[in-house]
Protein backbone atom coordinates (compact mmCIF):
# COMPACT_ATOMS: atom_id res chain seq x y z
CA UNK A 1 0.00 0.00 0.00
CA UNK A 2 1.34 3.40 -0.92
CA UNK A 3 2.07 5.66 2.03
CA UNK A 4 -0.53 8.30 2.73
CA UNK A 5 0.59 11.72 1.52
CA UNK A 6 0.89 14.29 4.24
CA UNK A 7 -0.89 17.58 3.71
CA UNK A 8 1.41 20.54 3.39
CA UNK A 9 1.38 22.69 6.52
CA UNK A 10 -0.75 25.79 6.28
CA UNK A 11 1.31 28.92 5.77
CA UNK A 12 1.76 30.96 8.91
CA UNK A 13 -0.45 33.99 9.14
CA UNK A 14 1.20 37.34 8.74
CA UNK A 15 0.99 39.96 11.50
CA UNK A 16 -1.49 41.89 9.35
CA UNK A 17 -3.72 38.82 8.96
CA UNK A 18 -3.62 38.16 12.71
CA UNK A 19 -4.47 41.77 13.45
CA UNK A 20 -7.36 41.79 11.02
CA UNK A 21 -8.67 38.52 12.39
CA UNK A 22 -9.01 40.12 15.81
CA UNK A 23 -10.63 43.36 14.63
CA UNK A 24 -14.13 41.99 15.28
CA UNK A 25 -13.51 40.86 18.88
CA UNK A 26 -13.40 44.33 20.53
CA UNK A 27 -16.51 45.39 18.61
CA UNK A 28 -18.41 42.33 19.82
CA UNK A 29 -17.26 43.06 23.39
CA UNK A 30 -18.54 46.64 23.13
CA UNK A 31 -21.94 45.47 21.85
CA UNK A 32 -22.22 42.94 24.68
CA UNK A 33 -21.25 45.55 27.27
CA UNK A 34 -23.97 47.83 25.92
CA UNK A 35 -26.50 45.01 26.44
CA UNK A 36 -27.38 44.88 22.75
CA UNK A 37 -27.10 41.10 22.50
CA UNK A 38 -29.51 40.55 25.40
CA UNK A 39 -32.79 38.83 24.51
CA UNK A 40 -35.84 41.12 24.26
CA UNK A 41 -38.70 38.79 25.30
CA UNK A 42 -41.24 41.47 26.22
CA UNK A 43 -40.60 43.47 23.05
CA UNK A 44 -40.95 40.35 20.93
CA UNK A 45 -44.06 39.24 22.81
CA UNK A 46 -45.70 42.60 22.10
CA UNK A 47 -44.58 42.61 18.47
CA UNK A 48 -45.66 39.01 17.82
CA UNK A 49 -49.01 39.44 19.58
CA UNK A 50 -49.77 42.66 17.72
CA UNK A 51 -48.68 41.19 14.39
CA UNK A 52 -50.85 38.09 14.71
CA UNK A 53 -53.82 40.16 15.85
CA UNK A 54 -53.49 42.49 12.85
CA UNK A 55 -53.14 39.59 10.41
CA UNK A 56 -56.12 37.69 11.85
CA UNK A 57 -58.11 40.94 12.04
CA UNK A 58 -57.47 41.58 8.34
CA UNK A 59 -58.97 38.23 7.35
CA UNK A 60 -61.82 38.75 9.80
CA UNK A 61 -62.49 41.96 7.88
CA UNK A 62 -62.58 39.97 4.64
CA UNK A 63 -65.34 37.79 6.13
CA UNK A 64 -67.29 40.68 7.67
CA UNK A 65 -67.30 42.75 4.47
CA UNK A 66 -69.16 40.04 2.58
CA UNK A 67 -68.85 39.27 -1.11
CA UNK A 68 -67.74 42.58 -2.62
CA UNK A 69 -64.85 43.86 -4.68
CA UNK A 70 -63.96 46.07 -1.71
CA UNK A 71 -62.56 42.94 -0.08
CA UNK A 72 -59.61 43.18 -2.47
CA UNK A 73 -58.52 46.38 -0.72
CA UNK A 74 -57.70 44.23 2.32
CA UNK A 75 -55.06 42.40 0.26
CA UNK A 76 -52.85 45.43 0.96
CA UNK A 77 -52.76 45.06 4.78
CA UNK A 78 -52.73 41.26 4.35
CA UNK A 79 -49.49 41.62 2.37
CA UNK A 80 -48.03 44.18 4.78
CA UNK A 81 -48.76 42.14 7.91
CA UNK A 82 -47.74 38.94 6.13
CA UNK A 83 -44.29 40.37 5.56
CA UNK A 84 -44.19 41.34 9.26
CA UNK A 85 -44.76 37.66 10.08
CA UNK A 86 -41.88 36.77 7.75
CA UNK A 87 -39.64 39.22 9.62
CA UNK A 88 -40.37 37.36 12.87
CA UNK A 89 -39.65 34.04 11.16
CA UNK A 90 -36.36 35.53 9.95
CA UNK A 91 -35.45 36.56 13.50
CA UNK A 92 -36.31 33.13 14.85
CA UNK A 93 -34.03 31.56 12.26
CA UNK A 94 -31.18 33.67 13.63
CA UNK A 95 -31.97 32.69 17.25
CA UNK A 96 -32.83 36.27 18.19
CA UNK A 97 -36.07 35.66 20.08
CA UNK A 98 -35.88 32.98 22.76
CA UNK A 99 -33.32 31.67 25.19
CA UNK A 100 -33.56 28.17 23.75
CA UNK A 101 -33.45 26.61 20.31
CA UNK A 102 -36.88 25.08 20.95
CA UNK A 103 -38.51 28.51 21.40
CA UNK A 104 -36.99 29.91 18.22
CA UNK A 105 -37.89 26.77 16.27
CA UNK A 106 -41.50 27.09 17.44
CA UNK A 107 -41.61 30.74 16.41
CA UNK A 108 -40.14 29.92 12.99
CA UNK A 109 -42.72 27.17 12.40
CA UNK A 110 -45.58 29.38 13.61
CA UNK A 111 -44.73 32.39 11.46
CA UNK A 112 -43.17 30.70 8.44
CA UNK A 113 -45.19 27.52 8.01
CA UNK A 114 -48.52 28.07 9.73
CA UNK A 115 -49.10 31.77 9.15
CA UNK A 116 -47.38 32.15 5.76
CA UNK A 117 -47.43 28.65 4.24
CA UNK A 118 -43.67 28.63 3.59
CA UNK A 119 -41.05 26.14 4.78
CA UNK A 120 -39.06 27.79 7.56
CA UNK A 121 -36.41 25.06 7.37
CA UNK A 122 -35.73 25.83 3.72
CA UNK A 123 -35.54 29.56 4.39
CA UNK A 124 -33.21 29.24 7.39
CA UNK A 125 -30.77 26.91 5.60
CA UNK A 126 -30.65 29.12 2.51
CA UNK A 127 -30.38 32.36 4.45
CA UNK A 128 -27.61 31.10 6.73
CA UNK A 129 -25.53 30.17 3.67
CA UNK A 130 -25.98 33.74 2.47
CA UNK A 131 -24.85 35.12 5.83
CA UNK A 132 -21.74 32.95 5.87
CA UNK A 133 -20.51 34.26 2.50
CA UNK A 134 -22.49 37.33 1.40
CA UNK A 135 -22.14 38.27 -2.28
CA UNK A 136 -19.77 35.35 -2.92
CA UNK A 137 -20.57 34.03 -6.40
CA UNK A 138 -19.71 30.43 -5.54
CA UNK A 139 -21.16 30.25 -2.04
CA UNK A 140 -24.01 32.75 -1.64
CA UNK A 141 -27.29 31.31 -2.98
CA UNK A 142 -28.70 34.83 -3.33
CA UNK A 143 -26.26 35.73 -6.11
CA UNK A 144 -26.34 32.55 -8.13
CA UNK A 145 -27.41 32.93 -11.72
CA UNK A 146 -31.14 32.48 -12.18
CA UNK A 147 -33.74 34.64 -13.85
CA UNK A 148 -31.47 37.54 -12.86
CA UNK A 149 -27.67 37.56 -12.82
CA UNK A 150 -25.34 39.63 -10.68
CA UNK A 151 -21.94 39.41 -12.38
CA UNK A 152 -20.67 39.99 -15.92
CA UNK A 153 -19.20 36.48 -15.94
CA UNK A 154 -22.65 35.02 -15.27
CA UNK A 155 -24.11 37.17 -18.04
CA UNK A 156 -21.56 36.26 -20.71
CA UNK A 157 -23.12 32.91 -21.67
CA UNK A 158 -26.76 34.06 -21.67
CA UNK A 159 -28.49 33.64 -25.01
CA UNK A 160 -32.01 33.74 -26.39
CA UNK A 161 -34.75 34.65 -23.92
CA UNK A 162 -32.30 34.47 -20.98
CA UNK A 163 -30.06 36.95 -22.77
CA UNK A 164 -32.99 39.28 -23.40
CA UNK A 165 -33.86 39.14 -19.68
CA UNK A 166 -30.28 40.00 -18.73
CA UNK A 167 -30.06 42.91 -21.18
CA UNK A 168 -33.19 44.44 -19.65
CA UNK A 169 -33.03 43.10 -16.09
CA UNK A 170 -32.78 46.49 -14.41
CA UNK A 171 -36.06 47.58 -16.05
CA UNK A 172 -37.67 44.21 -15.37
CA UNK A 173 -36.63 44.01 -11.72
CA UNK A 174 -39.76 45.57 -10.20
CA UNK A 175 -42.21 43.67 -12.46
CA UNK A 176 -40.42 40.42 -11.67
CA UNK A 177 -40.82 41.09 -7.95
CA UNK A 178 -44.56 40.65 -8.44
CA UNK A 179 -43.82 36.92 -8.75
CA UNK A 180 -41.40 36.67 -5.83
CA UNK A 181 -44.03 36.00 -3.16
CA UNK A 182 -45.26 32.94 -5.05
CA UNK A 183 -41.72 31.92 -6.01
CA UNK A 184 -40.61 31.78 -2.37
CA UNK A 185 -43.55 29.63 -1.32
CA UNK A 186 -43.33 27.22 -4.24
CA UNK A 187 -39.55 26.89 -3.91
CA UNK A 188 -39.79 26.17 -0.20
CA UNK A 189 -42.52 23.54 -0.65
CA UNK A 190 -40.59 21.78 -3.40
CA UNK A 191 -37.56 21.70 -1.11
CA UNK A 192 -39.45 19.72 1.55
CA UNK A 193 -38.27 16.56 -0.23
CA UNK A 194 -34.74 17.45 0.90
CA UNK A 195 -35.72 17.64 4.58
CA UNK A 196 -35.69 14.69 6.96
CA UNK A 197 -38.85 12.60 7.32
CA UNK A 198 -39.63 14.18 10.70
CA UNK A 199 -39.17 17.70 9.32
CA UNK A 200 -41.31 16.94 6.28
CA UNK A 201 -44.08 15.63 8.51
CA UNK A 202 -44.14 18.67 10.82
CA UNK A 203 -43.53 21.35 8.22
CA UNK A 204 -45.84 19.73 5.66
CA UNK A 205 -48.68 19.46 8.17
CA UNK A 206 -48.40 23.14 9.13
CA UNK A 207 -48.23 24.29 5.50
CA UNK A 208 -51.27 22.14 4.69
CA UNK A 209 -53.12 23.73 7.61
CA UNK A 210 -52.20 27.18 6.28
CA UNK A 211 -53.47 26.36 2.78
CA UNK A 212 -56.71 24.93 4.16
CA UNK A 213 -57.40 27.88 6.46
CA UNK A 214 -56.34 30.53 3.95
CA UNK A 215 -58.38 29.30 1.00
CA UNK A 216 -61.19 28.18 3.29
CA UNK A 217 -61.65 31.77 4.46
CA UNK A 218 -61.32 33.27 0.99
CA UNK A 219 -63.65 30.87 -0.85
CA UNK A 220 -66.25 30.99 1.93
CA UNK A 221 -66.26 34.79 2.07
CA UNK A 222 -66.15 35.70 -1.64
CA UNK A 223 -66.75 34.38 -5.11
CA UNK A 224 -64.05 32.13 -6.66
CA UNK A 225 -62.92 34.89 -9.03
CA UNK A 226 -62.49 37.39 -6.21
CA UNK A 227 -60.75 34.79 -4.04
CA UNK A 228 -58.17 34.08 -6.73
CA UNK A 229 -57.74 37.80 -7.39
CA UNK A 230 -57.16 38.41 -3.65
CA UNK A 231 -54.59 35.61 -3.50
CA UNK A 232 -52.67 36.91 -6.53
CA UNK A 233 -52.79 40.54 -5.39
CA UNK A 234 -51.63 39.77 -1.86
CA UNK A 235 -48.70 37.66 -3.04
CA UNK A 236 -47.70 40.17 -5.72
CA UNK A 237 -47.58 42.93 -3.11
CA UNK A 238 -45.65 40.71 -0.72
CA UNK A 239 -43.08 40.00 -3.42
CA UNK A 240 -42.58 43.71 -4.14
CA UNK A 241 -42.37 44.54 -0.43
CA UNK A 242 -39.80 41.81 0.26
CA UNK A 243 -37.77 42.75 -2.82
CA UNK A 244 -37.66 46.39 -1.81
CA UNK A 245 -36.48 45.39 1.66
CA UNK A 246 -33.73 42.97 0.60
CA UNK A 247 -32.48 44.36 -2.74
CA UNK A 248 -30.68 47.44 -1.30
CA UNK A 249 -28.75 45.37 1.24
CA UNK A 250 -26.09 43.81 -1.02
CA UNK A 251 -26.81 44.42 -4.70
CA UNK A 252 -24.11 46.58 -6.24
CA UNK A 253 -21.72 46.01 -3.33
CA UNK A 254 -18.28 44.36 -3.68
CA UNK A 255 -18.32 40.66 -4.55
CA UNK A 256 -15.39 38.58 -3.23
CA UNK A 257 -13.61 36.54 -5.88
CA UNK A 258 -13.21 32.74 -5.61
CA UNK A 259 -9.71 33.00 -4.15
CA UNK A 260 -10.24 36.00 -1.89
CA UNK A 261 -10.38 35.51 1.87
CA UNK A 262 -11.70 38.36 3.98
CA UNK A 263 -11.92 38.33 7.74
CA UNK A 264 -15.39 38.32 9.30
CA UNK A 265 -15.65 42.06 9.87
CA UNK A 266 -14.64 43.05 6.35
CA UNK A 267 -16.59 40.23 4.71
CA UNK A 268 -19.78 41.50 6.32
CA UNK A 269 -19.22 45.28 6.27
CA UNK A 270 -17.78 45.66 2.75
CA UNK A 271 -20.55 43.60 1.11
CA UNK A 272 -23.44 45.31 2.92
CA UNK A 273 -25.22 48.64 2.58
CA UNK A 274 -27.34 50.39 5.20
CA UNK A 275 -30.43 52.38 4.26
CA UNK A 276 -30.80 55.64 6.13
CA UNK A 277 -34.21 56.59 7.49
CA UNK A 278 -36.38 57.23 10.51
CA UNK A 279 -38.86 55.12 12.41
CA UNK A 280 -41.13 54.64 9.38
CA UNK A 281 -38.25 53.27 7.29
CA UNK A 282 -37.21 51.05 10.19
CA UNK A 283 -40.75 49.65 10.46
CA UNK A 284 -41.28 49.09 6.75
CA UNK A 285 -37.89 47.41 6.36
CA UNK A 286 -38.21 45.48 9.59
CA UNK A 287 -35.02 47.01 10.96
CA UNK A 288 -33.05 45.20 8.26
CA UNK A 289 -32.04 48.55 6.80
CA UNK A 290 -29.28 48.23 9.45
CA UNK A 291 -27.86 45.45 7.33
CA UNK A 292 -24.24 45.95 8.35
CA UNK A 293 -25.03 45.53 12.03
CA UNK A 294 -27.30 42.58 11.32
CA UNK A 295 -24.65 40.80 9.27
CA UNK A 296 -21.92 41.36 11.81
CA UNK A 297 -23.98 39.85 14.65
CA UNK A 298 -26.94 37.92 13.18
CA UNK A 299 -28.25 36.81 16.58
CA UNK A 300 -28.52 40.40 17.84
CA UNK A 301 -32.25 41.14 18.31
CA UNK A 302 -33.57 43.17 15.42
CA UNK A 303 -34.89 45.80 17.85
CA UNK A 304 -31.32 46.53 19.00
CA UNK A 305 -29.82 47.21 15.58
CA UNK A 306 -30.59 50.93 15.57
CA UNK A 307 -28.76 51.41 18.89
CA UNK A 308 -25.84 49.30 17.67
CA UNK A 309 -25.24 51.43 14.59
CA UNK A 310 -23.17 54.28 16.13
CA UNK A 311 -20.94 51.74 17.92
CA UNK A 312 -20.31 49.79 14.71
CA UNK A 313 -19.81 52.89 12.58
CA UNK A 314 -17.28 54.36 15.03
CA UNK A 315 -15.38 51.06 15.16
CA UNK A 316 -15.19 50.89 11.35
CA UNK A 317 -13.97 54.49 11.24
CA UNK A 318 -11.14 53.68 13.68
CA UNK A 319 -10.08 50.77 11.48
CA UNK A 320 -10.46 52.68 8.21
CA UNK A 321 -13.02 50.18 6.94
CA UNK A 322 -15.54 51.81 4.53
CA UNK A 323 -19.05 51.89 6.01
CA UNK A 324 -21.74 52.64 3.43
CA UNK A 325 -25.08 54.16 4.34
CA UNK A 326 -27.38 55.82 1.80
CA UNK A 327 -30.93 57.04 1.52
CA UNK A 328 -33.57 54.65 0.20
CA UNK A 329 -33.76 56.18 -3.28
CA UNK A 330 -29.98 56.18 -3.68
CA UNK A 331 -29.76 52.56 -2.50
CA UNK A 332 -32.19 51.47 -5.22
CA UNK A 333 -30.36 53.58 -7.81
CA UNK A 334 -27.07 51.89 -6.96
CA UNK A 335 -28.60 48.40 -7.00
CA UNK A 336 -30.37 48.94 -10.33
CA UNK A 337 -27.30 50.59 -11.86
CA UNK A 338 -25.29 47.51 -10.97
CA UNK A 339 -27.90 45.24 -12.56
CA UNK A 340 -27.91 47.41 -15.67
CA UNK A 341 -24.11 47.33 -15.86
CA UNK A 342 -24.03 43.53 -15.62
CA UNK A 343 -25.95 43.31 -18.90
CA UNK A 344 -23.84 45.91 -20.71
CA UNK A 345 -21.71 43.37 -22.57
CA UNK A 346 -24.78 41.57 -23.89
CA UNK A 347 -26.36 44.82 -25.03
CA UNK A 348 -23.18 45.74 -26.91
CA UNK A 349 -22.85 42.37 -28.62
CA UNK A 350 -26.58 42.28 -29.40
CA UNK A 351 -26.38 45.73 -30.97
CA UNK A 352 -23.37 44.66 -33.03
CA UNK A 353 -25.24 41.61 -34.34
CA UNK A 354 -28.24 43.73 -35.27
CA UNK A 355 -26.07 46.16 -37.23
CA UNK A 356 -24.48 43.43 -39.39
Coordinates of C-alpha atoms in Angstrom, one line a residue:
X1 CA 0.0 0.0 0.0
X2 CA 1.3 3.4 -0.9
X3 CA 2.1 5.7 2.0
X4 CA -0.5 8.3 2.7
X5 CA 0.6 11.7 1.5
X6 CA 0.9 14.3 4.2
X7 CA -0.9 17.6 3.7
X8 CA 1.4 20.5 3.4
X9 CA 1.4 22.7 6.5
X10 CA -0.7 25.8 6.3
X11 CA 1.3 28.9 5.8
X12 CA 1.8 31.0 8.9
X13 CA -0.5 34.0 9.1
X14 CA 1.2 37.3 8.7
X15 CA 1.0 40.0 11.5
X16 CA -1.5 41.9 9.4
X17 CA -3.7 38.8 9.0
X18 CA -3.6 38.2 12.7
X19 CA -4.5 41.8 13.5
X20 CA -7.4 41.8 11.0
X21 CA -8.7 38.5 12.4
X22 CA -9.0 40.1 15.8
X23 CA -10.6 43.4 14.6
X24 CA -14.1 42.0 15.3
X25 CA -13.5 40.9 18.9
X26 CA -13.4 44.3 20.5
X27 CA -16.5 45.4 18.6
X28 CA -18.4 42.3 19.8
X29 CA -17.3 43.1 23.4
X30 CA -18.5 46.6 23.1
X31 CA -21.9 45.5 21.8
X32 CA -22.2 42.9 24.7
X33 CA -21.2 45.5 27.3
X34 CA -24.0 47.8 25.9
X35 CA -26.5 45.0 26.4
X36 CA -27.4 44.9 22.8
X37 CA -27.1 41.1 22.5
X38 CA -29.5 40.5 25.4
X39 CA -32.8 38.8 24.5
X40 CA -35.8 41.1 24.3
X41 CA -38.7 38.8 25.3
X42 CA -41.2 41.5 26.2
X43 CA -40.6 43.5 23.0
X44 CA -41.0 40.3 20.9
X45 CA -44.1 39.2 22.8
X46 CA -45.7 42.6 22.1
X47 CA -44.6 42.6 18.5
X48 CA -45.7 39.0 17.8
X49 CA -49.0 39.4 19.6
X50 CA -49.8 42.7 17.7
X51 CA -48.7 41.2 14.4
X52 CA -50.8 38.1 14.7
X53 CA -53.8 40.2 15.9
X54 CA -53.5 42.5 12.8
X55 CA -53.1 39.6 10.4
X56 CA -56.1 37.7 11.8
X57 CA -58.1 40.9 12.0
X58 CA -57.5 41.6 8.3
X59 CA -59.0 38.2 7.3
X60 CA -61.8 38.8 9.8
X61 CA -62.5 42.0 7.9
X62 CA -62.6 40.0 4.6
X63 CA -65.3 37.8 6.1
X64 CA -67.3 40.7 7.7
X65 CA -67.3 42.8 4.5
X66 CA -69.2 40.0 2.6
X67 CA -68.9 39.3 -1.1
X68 CA -67.7 42.6 -2.6
X69 CA -64.9 43.9 -4.7
X70 CA -64.0 46.1 -1.7
X71 CA -62.6 42.9 -0.1
X72 CA -59.6 43.2 -2.5
X73 CA -58.5 46.4 -0.7
X74 CA -57.7 44.2 2.3
X75 CA -55.1 42.4 0.3
X76 CA -52.9 45.4 1.0
X77 CA -52.8 45.1 4.8
X78 CA -52.7 41.3 4.3
X79 CA -49.5 41.6 2.4
X80 CA -48.0 44.2 4.8
X81 CA -48.8 42.1 7.9
X82 CA -47.7 38.9 6.1
X83 CA -44.3 40.4 5.6
X84 CA -44.2 41.3 9.3
X85 CA -44.8 37.7 10.1
X86 CA -41.9 36.8 7.8
X87 CA -39.6 39.2 9.6
X88 CA -40.4 37.4 12.9
X89 CA -39.6 34.0 11.2
X90 CA -36.4 35.5 10.0
X91 CA -35.5 36.6 13.5
X92 CA -36.3 33.1 14.8
X93 CA -34.0 31.6 12.3
X94 CA -31.2 33.7 13.6
X95 CA -32.0 32.7 17.3
X96 CA -32.8 36.3 18.2
X97 CA -36.1 35.7 20.1
X98 CA -35.9 33.0 22.8
X99 CA -33.3 31.7 25.2
X100 CA -33.6 28.2 23.7
X101 CA -33.4 26.6 20.3
X102 CA -36.9 25.1 20.9
X103 CA -38.5 28.5 21.4
X104 CA -37.0 29.9 18.2
X105 CA -37.9 26.8 16.3
X106 CA -41.5 27.1 17.4
X107 CA -41.6 30.7 16.4
X108 CA -40.1 29.9 13.0
X109 CA -42.7 27.2 12.4
X110 CA -45.6 29.4 13.6
X111 CA -44.7 32.4 11.5
X112 CA -43.2 30.7 8.4
X113 CA -45.2 27.5 8.0
X114 CA -48.5 28.1 9.7
X115 CA -49.1 31.8 9.1
X116 CA -47.4 32.2 5.8
X117 CA -47.4 28.7 4.2
X118 CA -43.7 28.6 3.6
X119 CA -41.0 26.1 4.8
X120 CA -39.1 27.8 7.6
X121 CA -36.4 25.1 7.4
X122 CA -35.7 25.8 3.7
X123 CA -35.5 29.6 4.4
X124 CA -33.2 29.2 7.4
X125 CA -30.8 26.9 5.6
X126 CA -30.7 29.1 2.5
X127 CA -30.4 32.4 4.5
X128 CA -27.6 31.1 6.7
X129 CA -25.5 30.2 3.7
X130 CA -26.0 33.7 2.5
X131 CA -24.8 35.1 5.8
X132 CA -21.7 33.0 5.9
X133 CA -20.5 34.3 2.5
X134 CA -22.5 37.3 1.4
X135 CA -22.1 38.3 -2.3
X136 CA -19.8 35.4 -2.9
X137 CA -20.6 34.0 -6.4
X138 CA -19.7 30.4 -5.5
X139 CA -21.2 30.3 -2.0
X140 CA -24.0 32.8 -1.6
X141 CA -27.3 31.3 -3.0
X142 CA -28.7 34.8 -3.3
X143 CA -26.3 35.7 -6.1
X144 CA -26.3 32.5 -8.1
X145 CA -27.4 32.9 -11.7
X146 CA -31.1 32.5 -12.2
X147 CA -33.7 34.6 -13.8
X148 CA -31.5 37.5 -12.9
X149 CA -27.7 37.6 -12.8
X150 CA -25.3 39.6 -10.7
X151 CA -21.9 39.4 -12.4
X152 CA -20.7 40.0 -15.9
X153 CA -19.2 36.5 -15.9
X154 CA -22.6 35.0 -15.3
X155 CA -24.1 37.2 -18.0
X156 CA -21.6 36.3 -20.7
X157 CA -23.1 32.9 -21.7
X158 CA -26.8 34.1 -21.7
X159 CA -28.5 33.6 -25.0
X160 CA -32.0 33.7 -26.4
X161 CA -34.8 34.6 -23.9
X162 CA -32.3 34.5 -21.0
X163 CA -30.1 36.9 -22.8
X164 CA -33.0 39.3 -23.4
X165 CA -33.9 39.1 -19.7
X166 CA -30.3 40.0 -18.7
X167 CA -30.1 42.9 -21.2
X168 CA -33.2 44.4 -19.7
X169 CA -33.0 43.1 -16.1
X170 CA -32.8 46.5 -14.4
X171 CA -36.1 47.6 -16.1
X172 CA -37.7 44.2 -15.4
X173 CA -36.6 44.0 -11.7
X174 CA -39.8 45.6 -10.2
X175 CA -42.2 43.7 -12.5
X176 CA -40.4 40.4 -11.7
X177 CA -40.8 41.1 -7.9
X178 CA -44.6 40.7 -8.4
X179 CA -43.8 36.9 -8.8
X180 CA -41.4 36.7 -5.8
X181 CA -44.0 36.0 -3.2
X182 CA -45.3 32.9 -5.1
X183 CA -41.7 31.9 -6.0
X184 CA -40.6 31.8 -2.4
X185 CA -43.5 29.6 -1.3
X186 CA -43.3 27.2 -4.2
X187 CA -39.6 26.9 -3.9
X188 CA -39.8 26.2 -0.2
X189 CA -42.5 23.5 -0.6
X190 CA -40.6 21.8 -3.4
X191 CA -37.6 21.7 -1.1
X192 CA -39.4 19.7 1.5
X193 CA -38.3 16.6 -0.2
X194 CA -34.7 17.5 0.9
X195 CA -35.7 17.6 4.6
X196 CA -35.7 14.7 7.0
X197 CA -38.8 12.6 7.3
X198 CA -39.6 14.2 10.7
X199 CA -39.2 17.7 9.3
X200 CA -41.3 16.9 6.3
X201 CA -44.1 15.6 8.5
X202 CA -44.1 18.7 10.8
X203 CA -43.5 21.4 8.2
X204 CA -45.8 19.7 5.7
X205 CA -48.7 19.5 8.2
X206 CA -48.4 23.1 9.1
X207 CA -48.2 24.3 5.5
X208 CA -51.3 22.1 4.7
X209 CA -53.1 23.7 7.6
X210 CA -52.2 27.2 6.3
X211 CA -53.5 26.4 2.8
X212 CA -56.7 24.9 4.2
X213 CA -57.4 27.9 6.5
X214 CA -56.3 30.5 3.9
X215 CA -58.4 29.3 1.0
X216 CA -61.2 28.2 3.3
X217 CA -61.6 31.8 4.5
X218 CA -61.3 33.3 1.0
X219 CA -63.6 30.9 -0.8
X220 CA -66.3 31.0 1.9
X221 CA -66.3 34.8 2.1
X222 CA -66.2 35.7 -1.6
X223 CA -66.8 34.4 -5.1
X224 CA -64.0 32.1 -6.7
X225 CA -62.9 34.9 -9.0
X226 CA -62.5 37.4 -6.2
X227 CA -60.7 34.8 -4.0
X228 CA -58.2 34.1 -6.7
X229 CA -57.7 37.8 -7.4
X230 CA -57.2 38.4 -3.7
X231 CA -54.6 35.6 -3.5
X232 CA -52.7 36.9 -6.5
X233 CA -52.8 40.5 -5.4
X234 CA -51.6 39.8 -1.9
X235 CA -48.7 37.7 -3.0
X236 CA -47.7 40.2 -5.7
X237 CA -47.6 42.9 -3.1
X238 CA -45.7 40.7 -0.7
X239 CA -43.1 40.0 -3.4
X240 CA -42.6 43.7 -4.1
X241 CA -42.4 44.5 -0.4
X242 CA -39.8 41.8 0.3
X243 CA -37.8 42.7 -2.8
X244 CA -37.7 46.4 -1.8
X245 CA -36.5 45.4 1.7
X246 CA -33.7 43.0 0.6
X247 CA -32.5 44.4 -2.7
X248 CA -30.7 47.4 -1.3
X249 CA -28.7 45.4 1.2
X250 CA -26.1 43.8 -1.0
X251 CA -26.8 44.4 -4.7
X252 CA -24.1 46.6 -6.2
X253 CA -21.7 46.0 -3.3
X254 CA -18.3 44.4 -3.7
X255 CA -18.3 40.7 -4.6
X256 CA -15.4 38.6 -3.2
X257 CA -13.6 36.5 -5.9
X258 CA -13.2 32.7 -5.6
X259 CA -9.7 33.0 -4.1
X260 CA -10.2 36.0 -1.9
X261 CA -10.4 35.5 1.9
X262 CA -11.7 38.4 4.0
X263 CA -11.9 38.3 7.7
X264 CA -15.4 38.3 9.3
X265 CA -15.7 42.1 9.9
X266 CA -14.6 43.1 6.3
X267 CA -16.6 40.2 4.7
X268 CA -19.8 41.5 6.3
X269 CA -19.2 45.3 6.3
X270 CA -17.8 45.7 2.8
X271 CA -20.6 43.6 1.1
X272 CA -23.4 45.3 2.9
X273 CA -25.2 48.6 2.6
X274 CA -27.3 50.4 5.2
X275 CA -30.4 52.4 4.3
X276 CA -30.8 55.6 6.1
X277 CA -34.2 56.6 7.5
X278 CA -36.4 57.2 10.5
X279 CA -38.9 55.1 12.4
X280 CA -41.1 54.6 9.4
X281 CA -38.2 53.3 7.3
X282 CA -37.2 51.0 10.2
X283 CA -40.7 49.6 10.5
X284 CA -41.3 49.1 6.8
X285 CA -37.9 47.4 6.4
X286 CA -38.2 45.5 9.6
X287 CA -35.0 47.0 11.0
X288 CA -33.0 45.2 8.3
X289 CA -32.0 48.6 6.8
X290 CA -29.3 48.2 9.4
X291 CA -27.9 45.5 7.3
X292 CA -24.2 45.9 8.3
X293 CA -25.0 45.5 12.0
X294 CA -27.3 42.6 11.3
X295 CA -24.7 40.8 9.3
X296 CA -21.9 41.4 11.8
X297 CA -24.0 39.8 14.7
X298 CA -26.9 37.9 13.2
X299 CA -28.3 36.8 16.6
X300 CA -28.5 40.4 17.8
X301 CA -32.3 41.1 18.3
X302 CA -33.6 43.2 15.4
X303 CA -34.9 45.8 17.9
X304 CA -31.3 46.5 19.0
X305 CA -29.8 47.2 15.6
X306 CA -30.6 50.9 15.6
X307 CA -28.8 51.4 18.9
X308 CA -25.8 49.3 17.7
X309 CA -25.2 51.4 14.6
X310 CA -23.2 54.3 16.1
X311 CA -20.9 51.7 17.9
X312 CA -20.3 49.8 14.7
X313 CA -19.8 52.9 12.6
X314 CA -17.3 54.4 15.0
X315 CA -15.4 51.1 15.2
X316 CA -15.2 50.9 11.4
X317 CA -14.0 54.5 11.2
X318 CA -11.1 53.7 13.7
X319 CA -10.1 50.8 11.5
X320 CA -10.5 52.7 8.2
X321 CA -13.0 50.2 6.9
X322 CA -15.5 51.8 4.5
X323 CA -19.0 51.9 6.0
X324 CA -21.7 52.6 3.4
X325 CA -25.1 54.2 4.3
X326 CA -27.4 55.8 1.8
X327 CA -30.9 57.0 1.5
X328 CA -33.6 54.7 0.2
X329 CA -33.8 56.2 -3.3
X330 CA -30.0 56.2 -3.7
X331 CA -29.8 52.6 -2.5
X332 CA -32.2 51.5 -5.2
X333 CA -30.4 53.6 -7.8
X334 CA -27.1 51.9 -7.0
X335 CA -28.6 48.4 -7.0
X336 CA -30.4 48.9 -10.3
X337 CA -27.3 50.6 -11.9
X338 CA -25.3 47.5 -11.0
X339 CA -27.9 45.2 -12.6
X340 CA -27.9 47.4 -15.7
X341 CA -24.1 47.3 -15.9
X342 CA -24.0 43.5 -15.6
X343 CA -26.0 43.3 -18.9
X344 CA -23.8 45.9 -20.7
X345 CA -21.7 43.4 -22.6
X346 CA -24.8 41.6 -23.9
X347 CA -26.4 44.8 -25.0
X348 CA -23.2 45.7 -26.9
X349 CA -22.9 42.4 -28.6
X350 CA -26.6 42.3 -29.4
X351 CA -26.4 45.7 -31.0
X352 CA -23.4 44.7 -33.0
X353 CA -25.2 41.6 -34.3
X354 CA -28.2 43.7 -35.3
X355 CA -26.1 46.2 -37.2
X356 CA -24.5 43.4 -39.4

